[in-house]
PDB file of N, CA and C in Angstrom:
ATOM      1  N   UNK A   3      21.814  35.748  71.476  1.00 66.00           N
ATOM      2  CA  UNK A   3      20.959  35.277  71.136  1.00 66.00           C
ATOM      3  C   UNK A   3      19.845  35.645  71.855  1.00 66.00           C
ATOM      4  N   UNK A   4      18.422  36.096  71.454  1.00 77.00           N
ATOM      5  CA  UNK A   4      17.408  36.725  72.236  1.00 77.00           C
ATOM      6  C   UNK A   4      17.363  35.657  73.001  1.00 77.00           C
ATOM      7  N   UNK A   5      16.460  35.394  73.949  1.00 83.00           N
ATOM      8  CA  UNK A   5      16.047  35.353  75.413  1.00 83.00           C
ATOM      9  C   UNK A   5      14.638  34.037  74.140  1.00 83.00           C
ATOM     10  N   UNK A   6      13.599  35.105  73.609  1.00 81.00           N
ATOM     11  CA  UNK A   6      12.803  33.647  72.917  1.00 81.00           C
ATOM     12  C   UNK A   6      13.587  32.572  71.909  1.00 81.00           C
ATOM     13  N   UNK A   7      14.772  32.934  71.565  1.00 83.00           N
ATOM     14  CA  UNK A   7      15.515  31.555  70.669  1.00 83.00           C
ATOM     15  C   UNK A   7      15.885  30.767  71.577  1.00 83.00           C
ATOM     16  N   UNK A   8      16.208  31.860  72.690  1.00 89.00           N
ATOM     17  CA  UNK A   8      17.106  30.499  73.084  1.00 89.00           C
ATOM     18  C   UNK A   8      16.254  29.415  74.175  1.00 89.00           C
ATOM     19  N   UNK A   9      15.018  30.122  74.391  1.00 91.00           N
ATOM     20  CA  UNK A   9      13.690  29.472  75.307  1.00 91.00           C
ATOM     21  C   UNK A   9      13.033  27.831  73.695  1.00 91.00           C
ATOM     22  N   UNK A  10      13.286  28.561  72.619  1.00 87.00           N
ATOM     23  CA  UNK A  10      12.500  27.745  71.397  1.00 87.00           C
ATOM     24  C   UNK A  10      14.064  26.780  71.199  1.00 87.00           C
ATOM     25  N   UNK A  11      14.898  26.909  71.392  1.00 88.00           N
ATOM     26  CA  UNK A  11      16.110  26.313  70.701  1.00 88.00           C
ATOM     27  C   UNK A  11      15.834  25.041  72.035  1.00 88.00           C
ATOM     28  N   UNK A  12      15.692  25.555  73.317  1.00 90.00           N
ATOM     29  CA  UNK A  12      16.223  24.532  74.096  1.00 90.00           C
ATOM     30  C   UNK A  12      15.125  23.505  75.036  1.00 90.00           C
ATOM     31  N   UNK A  13      13.970  24.153  74.604  1.00 92.00           N
ATOM     32  CA  UNK A  13      12.436  23.902  75.212  1.00 92.00           C
ATOM     33  C   UNK A  13      11.862  23.469  74.240  1.00 92.00           C
ATOM     34  N   UNK A  14      11.528  24.166  73.168  1.00 91.00           N
ATOM     35  CA  UNK A  14      10.546  24.153  72.318  1.00 91.00           C
ATOM     36  C   UNK A  14      11.355  22.808  71.684  1.00 91.00           C
ATOM     37  N   UNK A  15      12.217  22.924  71.009  1.00 92.00           N
ATOM     38  CA  UNK A  15      12.682  22.232  69.927  1.00 92.00           C
ATOM     39  C   UNK A  15      12.585  20.672  70.419  1.00 92.00           C
ATOM     40  N   UNK A  16      13.240  20.252  71.561  1.00 91.00           N
ATOM     41  CA  UNK A  16      12.874  19.081  72.039  1.00 91.00           C
ATOM     42  C   UNK A  16      11.529  18.745  72.337  1.00 91.00           C
ATOM     43  N   UNK A  17      10.561  19.146  72.914  1.00 93.00           N
ATOM     44  CA  UNK A  17       9.400  18.800  72.845  1.00 93.00           C
ATOM     45  C   UNK A  17       8.289  18.769  71.436  1.00 93.00           C
ATOM     46  N   UNK A  18       8.806  18.999  70.423  1.00 92.00           N
ATOM     47  CA  UNK A  18       8.826  19.351  69.134  1.00 92.00           C
ATOM     48  C   UNK A  18       9.071  17.702  68.376  1.00 92.00           C
ATOM     49  N   UNK A  19      10.321  17.511  68.962  1.00 93.00           N
ATOM     50  CA  UNK A  19      11.174  16.528  68.562  1.00 93.00           C
ATOM     51  C   UNK A  19      10.562  15.049  69.239  1.00 93.00           C
ATOM     52  N   UNK A  20      10.617  15.325  70.237  1.00 92.00           N
ATOM     53  CA  UNK A  20       9.823  14.150  71.206  1.00 92.00           C
ATOM     54  C   UNK A  20       7.648  14.028  70.881  1.00 92.00           C
ATOM     55  N   UNK A  21       7.241  14.801  70.887  1.00 94.00           N
ATOM     56  CA  UNK A  21       5.881  14.630  70.406  1.00 94.00           C
ATOM     57  C   UNK A  21       5.471  13.859  69.008  1.00 94.00           C
ATOM     58  N   UNK A  22       6.371  14.828  67.991  1.00 93.00           N
ATOM     59  CA  UNK A  22       5.950  14.270  66.544  1.00 93.00           C
ATOM     60  C   UNK A  22       6.923  13.597  65.904  1.00 93.00           C
ATOM     61  N   UNK A  23       8.245  12.967  66.545  1.00 92.00           N
ATOM     62  CA  UNK A  23       8.683  12.048  66.388  1.00 92.00           C
ATOM     63  C   UNK A  23       9.932  11.969  65.033  1.00 92.00           C
ATOM     64  N   UNK A  24      10.095  13.366  65.260  1.00 91.00           N
ATOM     65  CA  UNK A  24      11.244  13.875  63.838  1.00 91.00           C
ATOM     66  C   UNK A  24      12.648  13.210  64.254  1.00 91.00           C
ATOM     67  N   UNK A  25      12.931  13.063  63.153  1.00 92.00           N
ATOM     68  CA  UNK A  25      14.620  11.997  63.757  1.00 92.00           C
ATOM     69  C   UNK A  25      16.225  13.201  63.183  1.00 92.00           C
ATOM     70  N   UNK A  26      15.366  13.988  62.929  1.00 89.00           N
ATOM     71  CA  UNK A  26      16.888  15.105  62.166  1.00 89.00           C
ATOM     72  C   UNK A  26      15.969  16.759  63.032  1.00 89.00           C
ATOM     73  N   UNK A  27      17.278  16.996  63.399  1.00 86.00           N
ATOM     74  CA  UNK A  27      16.668  18.708  63.686  1.00 86.00           C
ATOM     75  C   UNK A  27      16.150  19.290  62.678  1.00 86.00           C
ATOM     76  N   UNK A  28      16.942  19.105  61.617  1.00 90.00           N
ATOM     77  CA  UNK A  28      15.916  20.020  60.469  1.00 90.00           C
ATOM     78  C   UNK A  28      14.837  19.937  60.013  1.00 90.00           C
ATOM     79  N   UNK A  29      14.179  18.935  60.808  1.00 91.00           N
ATOM     80  CA  UNK A  29      12.899  18.316  60.640  1.00 91.00           C
ATOM     81  C   UNK A  29      11.623  19.184  60.936  1.00 91.00           C
ATOM     82  N   UNK A  30      12.219  19.990  62.023  1.00 90.00           N
ATOM     83  CA  UNK A  30      11.244  20.654  63.343  1.00 90.00           C
ATOM     84  C   UNK A  30      11.440  22.244  62.235  1.00 90.00           C
ATOM     85  N   UNK A  31      10.000  22.343  62.546  1.00 88.00           N
ATOM     86  CA  UNK A  31       9.457  23.823  61.686  1.00 88.00           C
ATOM     87  C   UNK A  31      10.305  24.390  62.940  1.00 88.00           C
ATOM     88  N   UNK A  32      11.113  26.321  61.726  1.00 83.00           N
ATOM     89  CA  UNK A  32      11.410  26.945  62.662  1.00 83.00           C
ATOM     90  C   UNK A  32      10.725  28.311  62.203  1.00 83.00           C
ATOM     91  N   UNK A  33      10.914  29.147  63.356  1.00 80.00           N
ATOM     92  CA  UNK A  33      10.398  30.144  62.874  1.00 80.00           C
ATOM     93  C   UNK A  33      11.119  31.244  62.303  1.00 80.00           C
ATOM     94  N   UNK A  34      10.961  32.013  60.942  1.00 85.00           N
ATOM     95  CA  UNK A  34      11.682  32.688  60.764  1.00 85.00           C
ATOM     96  C   UNK A  34      11.457  34.230  60.666  1.00 85.00           C
ATOM     97  N   UNK A  35      10.049  34.788  60.767  1.00 86.00           N
ATOM     98  CA  UNK A  35      10.176  36.410  61.041  1.00 86.00           C
ATOM     99  C   UNK A  35       8.902  36.004  61.660  1.00 86.00           C
ATOM    100  N   UNK A  36       8.882  37.059  62.843  1.00 85.00           N
ATOM    101  CA  UNK A  36       7.686  37.851  63.637  1.00 85.00           C
ATOM    102  C   UNK A  36       7.054  38.902  62.928  1.00 85.00           C
ATOM    103  N   UNK A  37       6.157  39.585  62.433  1.00 89.00           N
ATOM    104  CA  UNK A  37       5.573  40.766  62.246  1.00 89.00           C
ATOM    105  C   UNK A  37       4.603  41.233  63.066  1.00 89.00           C
ATOM    106  N   UNK A  38       4.865  42.419  63.783  1.00 90.00           N
ATOM    107  CA  UNK A  38       3.702  43.316  64.751  1.00 90.00           C
ATOM    108  C   UNK A  38       3.138  44.213  63.858  1.00 90.00           C
ATOM    109  N   UNK A  39       2.498  44.744  63.988  1.00 88.00           N
ATOM    110  CA  UNK A  39       1.834  45.811  63.313  1.00 88.00           C
ATOM    111  C   UNK A  39       0.718  46.230  64.125  1.00 88.00           C
ATOM    112  N   UNK A  40       0.115  47.590  63.940  1.00 89.00           N
ATOM    113  CA  UNK A  40      -0.601  48.545  65.308  1.00 89.00           C
ATOM    114  C   UNK A  40      -0.970  49.900  63.629  1.00 89.00           C
ATOM    115  N   UNK A  41      -2.544  49.732  63.722  1.00 86.00           N
ATOM    116  CA  UNK A  41      -3.527  50.645  63.366  1.00 86.00           C
ATOM    117  C   UNK A  41      -3.833  51.553  64.285  1.00 86.00           C
ATOM    118  N   UNK A  42      -3.681  52.808  64.047  1.00 86.00           N
ATOM    119  CA  UNK A  42      -4.555  53.605  65.281  1.00 86.00           C
ATOM    120  C   UNK A  42      -4.861  54.738  64.530  1.00 86.00           C
ATOM    121  N   UNK A  43      -6.602  54.109  64.185  1.00 78.00           N
ATOM    122  CA  UNK A  43      -6.973  55.144  63.711  1.00 78.00           C
ATOM    123  C   UNK A  43      -7.197  56.975  64.470  1.00 78.00           C
ATOM    124  N   UNK A  44      -7.086  56.583  65.829  1.00 79.00           N
ATOM    125  CA  UNK A  44      -7.561  58.474  66.193  1.00 79.00           C
ATOM    126  C   UNK A  44      -6.453  59.295  66.045  1.00 79.00           C
ATOM    127  N   UNK A  45      -5.049  58.380  65.383  1.00 75.00           N
ATOM    128  CA  UNK A  45      -3.672  59.444  64.936  1.00 75.00           C
ATOM    129  C   UNK A  45      -4.625  60.446  64.449  1.00 75.00           C
ATOM    130  N   UNK A  46      -4.830  60.233  63.570  1.00 73.00           N
ATOM    131  CA  UNK A  46      -5.522  61.400  62.565  1.00 73.00           C
ATOM    132  C   UNK A  46      -5.972  62.513  63.222  1.00 73.00           C
ATOM    133  N   UNK A  47      -6.406  62.453  64.475  1.00 76.00           N
ATOM    134  CA  UNK A  47      -7.178  64.025  65.021  1.00 76.00           C
ATOM    135  C   UNK A  47      -5.994  64.021  66.924  1.00 76.00           C
ATOM    136  N   UNK A  48      -5.399  63.194  67.276  1.00 80.00           N
ATOM    137  CA  UNK A  48      -4.249  63.100  68.132  1.00 80.00           C
ATOM    138  C   UNK A  48      -3.262  62.435  68.214  1.00 80.00           C
ATOM    139  N   UNK A  49      -2.180  63.707  68.082  1.00 81.00           N
ATOM    140  CA  UNK A  49      -0.307  63.097  67.499  1.00 81.00           C
ATOM    141  C   UNK A  49       0.086  61.966  68.695  1.00 81.00           C
ATOM    142  N   UNK A  50      -0.575  62.631  70.268  1.00 86.00           N
ATOM    143  CA  UNK A  50      -0.250  61.845  71.344  1.00 86.00           C
ATOM    144  C   UNK A  50      -0.616  60.231  71.379  1.00 86.00           C
ATOM    145  N   UNK A  51      -1.703  60.075  70.957  1.00 88.00           N
ATOM    146  CA  UNK A  51      -2.040  58.741  70.208  1.00 88.00           C
ATOM    147  C   UNK A  51      -0.509  57.795  70.376  1.00 88.00           C
ATOM    148  N   UNK A  52      -0.556  58.761  68.948  1.00 87.00           N
ATOM    149  CA  UNK A  52       0.023  57.119  68.136  1.00 87.00           C
ATOM    150  C   UNK A  52       1.533  57.466  68.906  1.00 87.00           C
ATOM    151  N   UNK A  53       2.223  58.537  69.404  1.00 89.00           N
ATOM    152  CA  UNK A  53       3.085  58.336  70.031  1.00 89.00           C
ATOM    153  C   UNK A  53       3.738  57.492  71.334  1.00 89.00           C
ATOM    154  N   UNK A  54       2.302  57.267  71.660  1.00 90.00           N
ATOM    155  CA  UNK A  54       2.123  56.487  73.462  1.00 90.00           C
ATOM    156  C   UNK A  54       1.628  55.071  72.558  1.00 90.00           C
ATOM    157  N   UNK A  55       1.377  54.514  71.401  1.00 89.00           N
ATOM    158  CA  UNK A  55       1.294  53.129  70.724  1.00 89.00           C
ATOM    159  C   UNK A  55       2.666  52.736  70.307  1.00 89.00           C
ATOM    160  N   UNK A  56       3.746  53.946  70.102  1.00 91.00           N
ATOM    161  CA  UNK A  56       5.138  53.595  69.188  1.00 91.00           C
ATOM    162  C   UNK A  56       5.757  52.930  70.676  1.00 91.00           C
ATOM    163  N   UNK A  57       5.228  54.316  71.611  1.00 92.00           N
ATOM    164  CA  UNK A  57       6.527  53.516  73.006  1.00 92.00           C
ATOM    165  C   UNK A  57       5.823  51.983  73.328  1.00 92.00           C
ATOM    166  N   UNK A  58       4.673  51.283  73.563  1.00 91.00           N
ATOM    167  CA  UNK A  58       3.909  50.470  73.745  1.00 91.00           C
ATOM    168  C   UNK A  58       4.671  49.671  72.766  1.00 91.00           C
ATOM    169  N   UNK A  59       4.526  49.410  71.152  1.00 91.00           N
ATOM    170  CA  UNK A  59       5.099  48.368  70.622  1.00 91.00           C
ATOM    171  C   UNK A  59       6.606  48.283  70.847  1.00 91.00           C
ATOM    172  N   UNK A  60       6.799  49.124  70.826  1.00 92.00           N
ATOM    173  CA  UNK A  60       8.459  49.123  71.625  1.00 92.00           C
ATOM    174  C   UNK A  60       8.821  48.445  72.890  1.00 92.00           C
ATOM    175  N   UNK A  61       8.107  49.068  73.958  1.00 92.00           N
ATOM    176  CA  UNK A  61       8.398  47.732  74.907  1.00 92.00           C
ATOM    177  C   UNK A  61       7.772  46.398  74.683  1.00 92.00           C
ATOM    178  N   UNK A  62       6.862  46.191  73.722  1.00 89.00           N
ATOM    179  CA  UNK A  62       6.490  44.459  73.779  1.00 89.00           C
ATOM    180  C   UNK A  62       7.740  44.158  72.468  1.00 89.00           C
ATOM    181  N   UNK A  63       7.826  44.812  71.683  1.00 85.00           N
ATOM    182  CA  UNK A  63       8.760  44.235  70.615  1.00 85.00           C
ATOM    183  C   UNK A  63      10.896  44.025  70.938  1.00 85.00           C
ATOM    184  N   UNK A  64      10.991  45.366  72.093  1.00 86.00           N
ATOM    185  CA  UNK A  64      12.063  45.327  71.710  1.00 86.00           C
ATOM    186  C   UNK A  64      13.158  46.168  71.378  1.00 86.00           C
ATOM    187  N   UNK A  65      12.433  46.841  70.167  1.00 88.00           N
ATOM    188  CA  UNK A  65      12.738  47.219  68.914  1.00 88.00           C
ATOM    189  C   UNK A  65      12.356  48.782  68.599  1.00 88.00           C
ATOM    190  N   UNK A  66      12.715  49.556  67.944  1.00 91.00           N
ATOM    191  CA  UNK A  66      12.232  50.967  68.446  1.00 91.00           C
ATOM    192  C   UNK A  66      11.472  50.515  66.463  1.00 91.00           C
ATOM    193  N   UNK A  67       9.799  50.858  66.595  1.00 92.00           N
ATOM    194  CA  UNK A  67       8.988  50.447  65.396  1.00 92.00           C
ATOM    195  C   UNK A  67       8.766  51.592  64.614  1.00 92.00           C
ATOM    196  N   UNK A  68       8.524  51.862  63.069  1.00 89.00           N
ATOM    197  CA  UNK A  68       8.520  52.373  62.381  1.00 89.00           C
ATOM    198  C   UNK A  68       7.182  52.788  61.882  1.00 89.00           C
ATOM    199  N   UNK A  69       7.064  54.740  62.139  1.00 87.00           N
ATOM    200  CA  UNK A  69       5.502  54.779  61.972  1.00 87.00           C
ATOM    201  C   UNK A  69       5.392  54.856  60.941  1.00 87.00           C
ATOM    202  N   UNK A  70       3.725  54.228  60.154  1.00 87.00           N
ATOM    203  CA  UNK A  70       3.398  54.064  58.578  1.00 87.00           C
ATOM    204  C   UNK A  70       2.348  54.995  58.964  1.00 87.00           C
ATOM    205  N   UNK A  71       2.763  55.519  57.512  1.00 87.00           N
ATOM    206  CA  UNK A  71       2.140  56.883  56.604  1.00 87.00           C
ATOM    207  C   UNK A  71       0.918  56.196  56.123  1.00 87.00           C
ATOM    208  N   UNK A  72      -0.101  56.913  56.077  1.00 86.00           N
ATOM    209  CA  UNK A  72      -1.105  56.817  54.648  1.00 86.00           C
ATOM    210  C   UNK A  72      -0.574  56.832  52.917  1.00 86.00           C
ATOM    211  N   UNK A  73      -1.198  56.221  52.459  1.00 88.00           N
ATOM    212  CA  UNK A  73      -1.120  55.566  51.339  1.00 88.00           C
ATOM    213  C   UNK A  73      -1.667  56.753  50.329  1.00 88.00           C
ATOM    214  N   UNK A  74      -3.098  56.936  50.654  1.00 88.00           N
ATOM    215  CA  UNK A  74      -4.014  57.595  50.228  1.00 88.00           C
ATOM    216  C   UNK A  74      -4.812  58.874  51.303  1.00 88.00           C
ATOM    217  N   UNK A  75      -5.223  59.476  50.557  1.00 86.00           N
ATOM    218  CA  UNK A  75      -6.321  60.628  51.443  1.00 86.00           C
ATOM    219  C   UNK A  75      -7.709  60.001  50.838  1.00 86.00           C
ATOM    220  N   UNK A  76      -8.227  59.311  52.585  1.00 83.00           N
ATOM    221  CA  UNK A  76      -9.692  58.701  52.259  1.00 83.00           C
ATOM    222  C   UNK A  76     -10.377  60.040  52.930  1.00 83.00           C
ATOM    223  N   UNK A  77     -11.213  60.538  52.616  1.00 84.00           N
ATOM    224  CA  UNK A  77     -12.324  62.004  52.846  1.00 84.00           C
ATOM    225  C   UNK A  77     -13.334  61.112  54.234  1.00 84.00           C
ATOM    226  N   UNK A  78     -13.882  59.981  53.956  1.00 81.00           N
ATOM    227  CA  UNK A  78     -14.817  59.614  54.599  1.00 81.00           C
ATOM    228  C   UNK A  78     -14.361  59.263  56.257  1.00 81.00           C
ATOM    229  N   UNK A  79     -12.608  58.866  56.478  1.00 79.00           N
ATOM    230  CA  UNK A  79     -11.807  58.854  57.597  1.00 79.00           C
ATOM    231  C   UNK A  79     -11.645  60.138  58.229  1.00 79.00           C
ATOM    232  N   UNK A  80     -11.721  60.990  57.354  1.00 81.00           N
ATOM    233  CA  UNK A  80     -10.714  62.200  57.144  1.00 81.00           C
ATOM    234  C   UNK A  80      -8.818  61.996  57.508  1.00 81.00           C
ATOM    235  N   UNK A  81      -8.494  61.249  56.381  1.00 82.00           N
ATOM    236  CA  UNK A  81      -7.113  61.413  56.777  1.00 82.00           C
ATOM    237  C   UNK A  81      -6.840  61.854  55.691  1.00 82.00           C
ATOM    238  N   UNK A  82      -5.545  62.150  55.112  1.00 84.00           N
ATOM    239  CA  UNK A  82      -4.916  62.967  54.155  1.00 84.00           C
ATOM    240  C   UNK A  82      -3.757  62.202  53.719  1.00 84.00           C
ATOM    241  N   UNK A  83      -3.118  62.030  52.421  1.00 86.00           N
ATOM    242  CA  UNK A  83      -2.187  61.212  51.829  1.00 86.00           C
ATOM    243  C   UNK A  83      -0.622  61.897  52.707  1.00 86.00           C
ATOM    244  N   UNK A  84       0.294  61.008  53.647  1.00 84.00           N
ATOM    245  CA  UNK A  84       1.368  61.023  54.239  1.00 84.00           C
ATOM    246  C   UNK A  84       0.575  60.764  55.383  1.00 84.00           C
ATOM    247  N   UNK A  85       0.194  61.265  56.230  1.00 84.00           N
ATOM    248  CA  UNK A  85      -0.273  61.763  57.989  1.00 84.00           C
ATOM    249  C   UNK A  85      -0.209  60.194  58.065  1.00 84.00           C
ATOM    250  N   UNK A  86       0.850  60.097  59.319  1.00 84.00           N
ATOM    251  CA  UNK A  86       0.813  59.155  60.147  1.00 84.00           C
ATOM    252  C   UNK A  86      -0.545  58.476  60.823  1.00 84.00           C
ATOM    253  N   UNK A  87      -0.450  57.072  60.592  1.00 85.00           N
ATOM    254  CA  UNK A  87      -1.596  56.523  61.128  1.00 85.00           C
ATOM    255  C   UNK A  87      -1.639  54.813  61.905  1.00 85.00           C
ATOM    256  N   UNK A  88      -0.208  54.472  61.945  1.00 86.00           N
ATOM    257  CA  UNK A  88       0.072  53.451  62.397  1.00 86.00           C
ATOM    258  C   UNK A  88       1.497  53.067  62.645  1.00 86.00           C
ATOM    259  N   UNK A  89       2.426  52.052  63.405  1.00 86.00           N
ATOM    260  CA  UNK A  89       3.584  52.076  63.548  1.00 86.00           C
ATOM    261  C   UNK A  89       3.620  50.209  63.223  1.00 86.00           C
TER     262      UNK A  89
END
């Protein structure tokens, strides 16, 4: 079990039950998914910026992020189809 999950089950669950008067544990709202994303517009010109963003995201989440690539080319942003632009 992760650190955040144990904190939620031990402390947050009890406080929510007390505050809102839930009679059953199944009535308390649950967190099912947390999604993090980061768009790095400067990555089109400098690949090192994206590597730093991936490292920062890995430190925050504790998992290795997947780099996202541009789906279409946008001439005004100077981005081509398939270039890595975020994580």
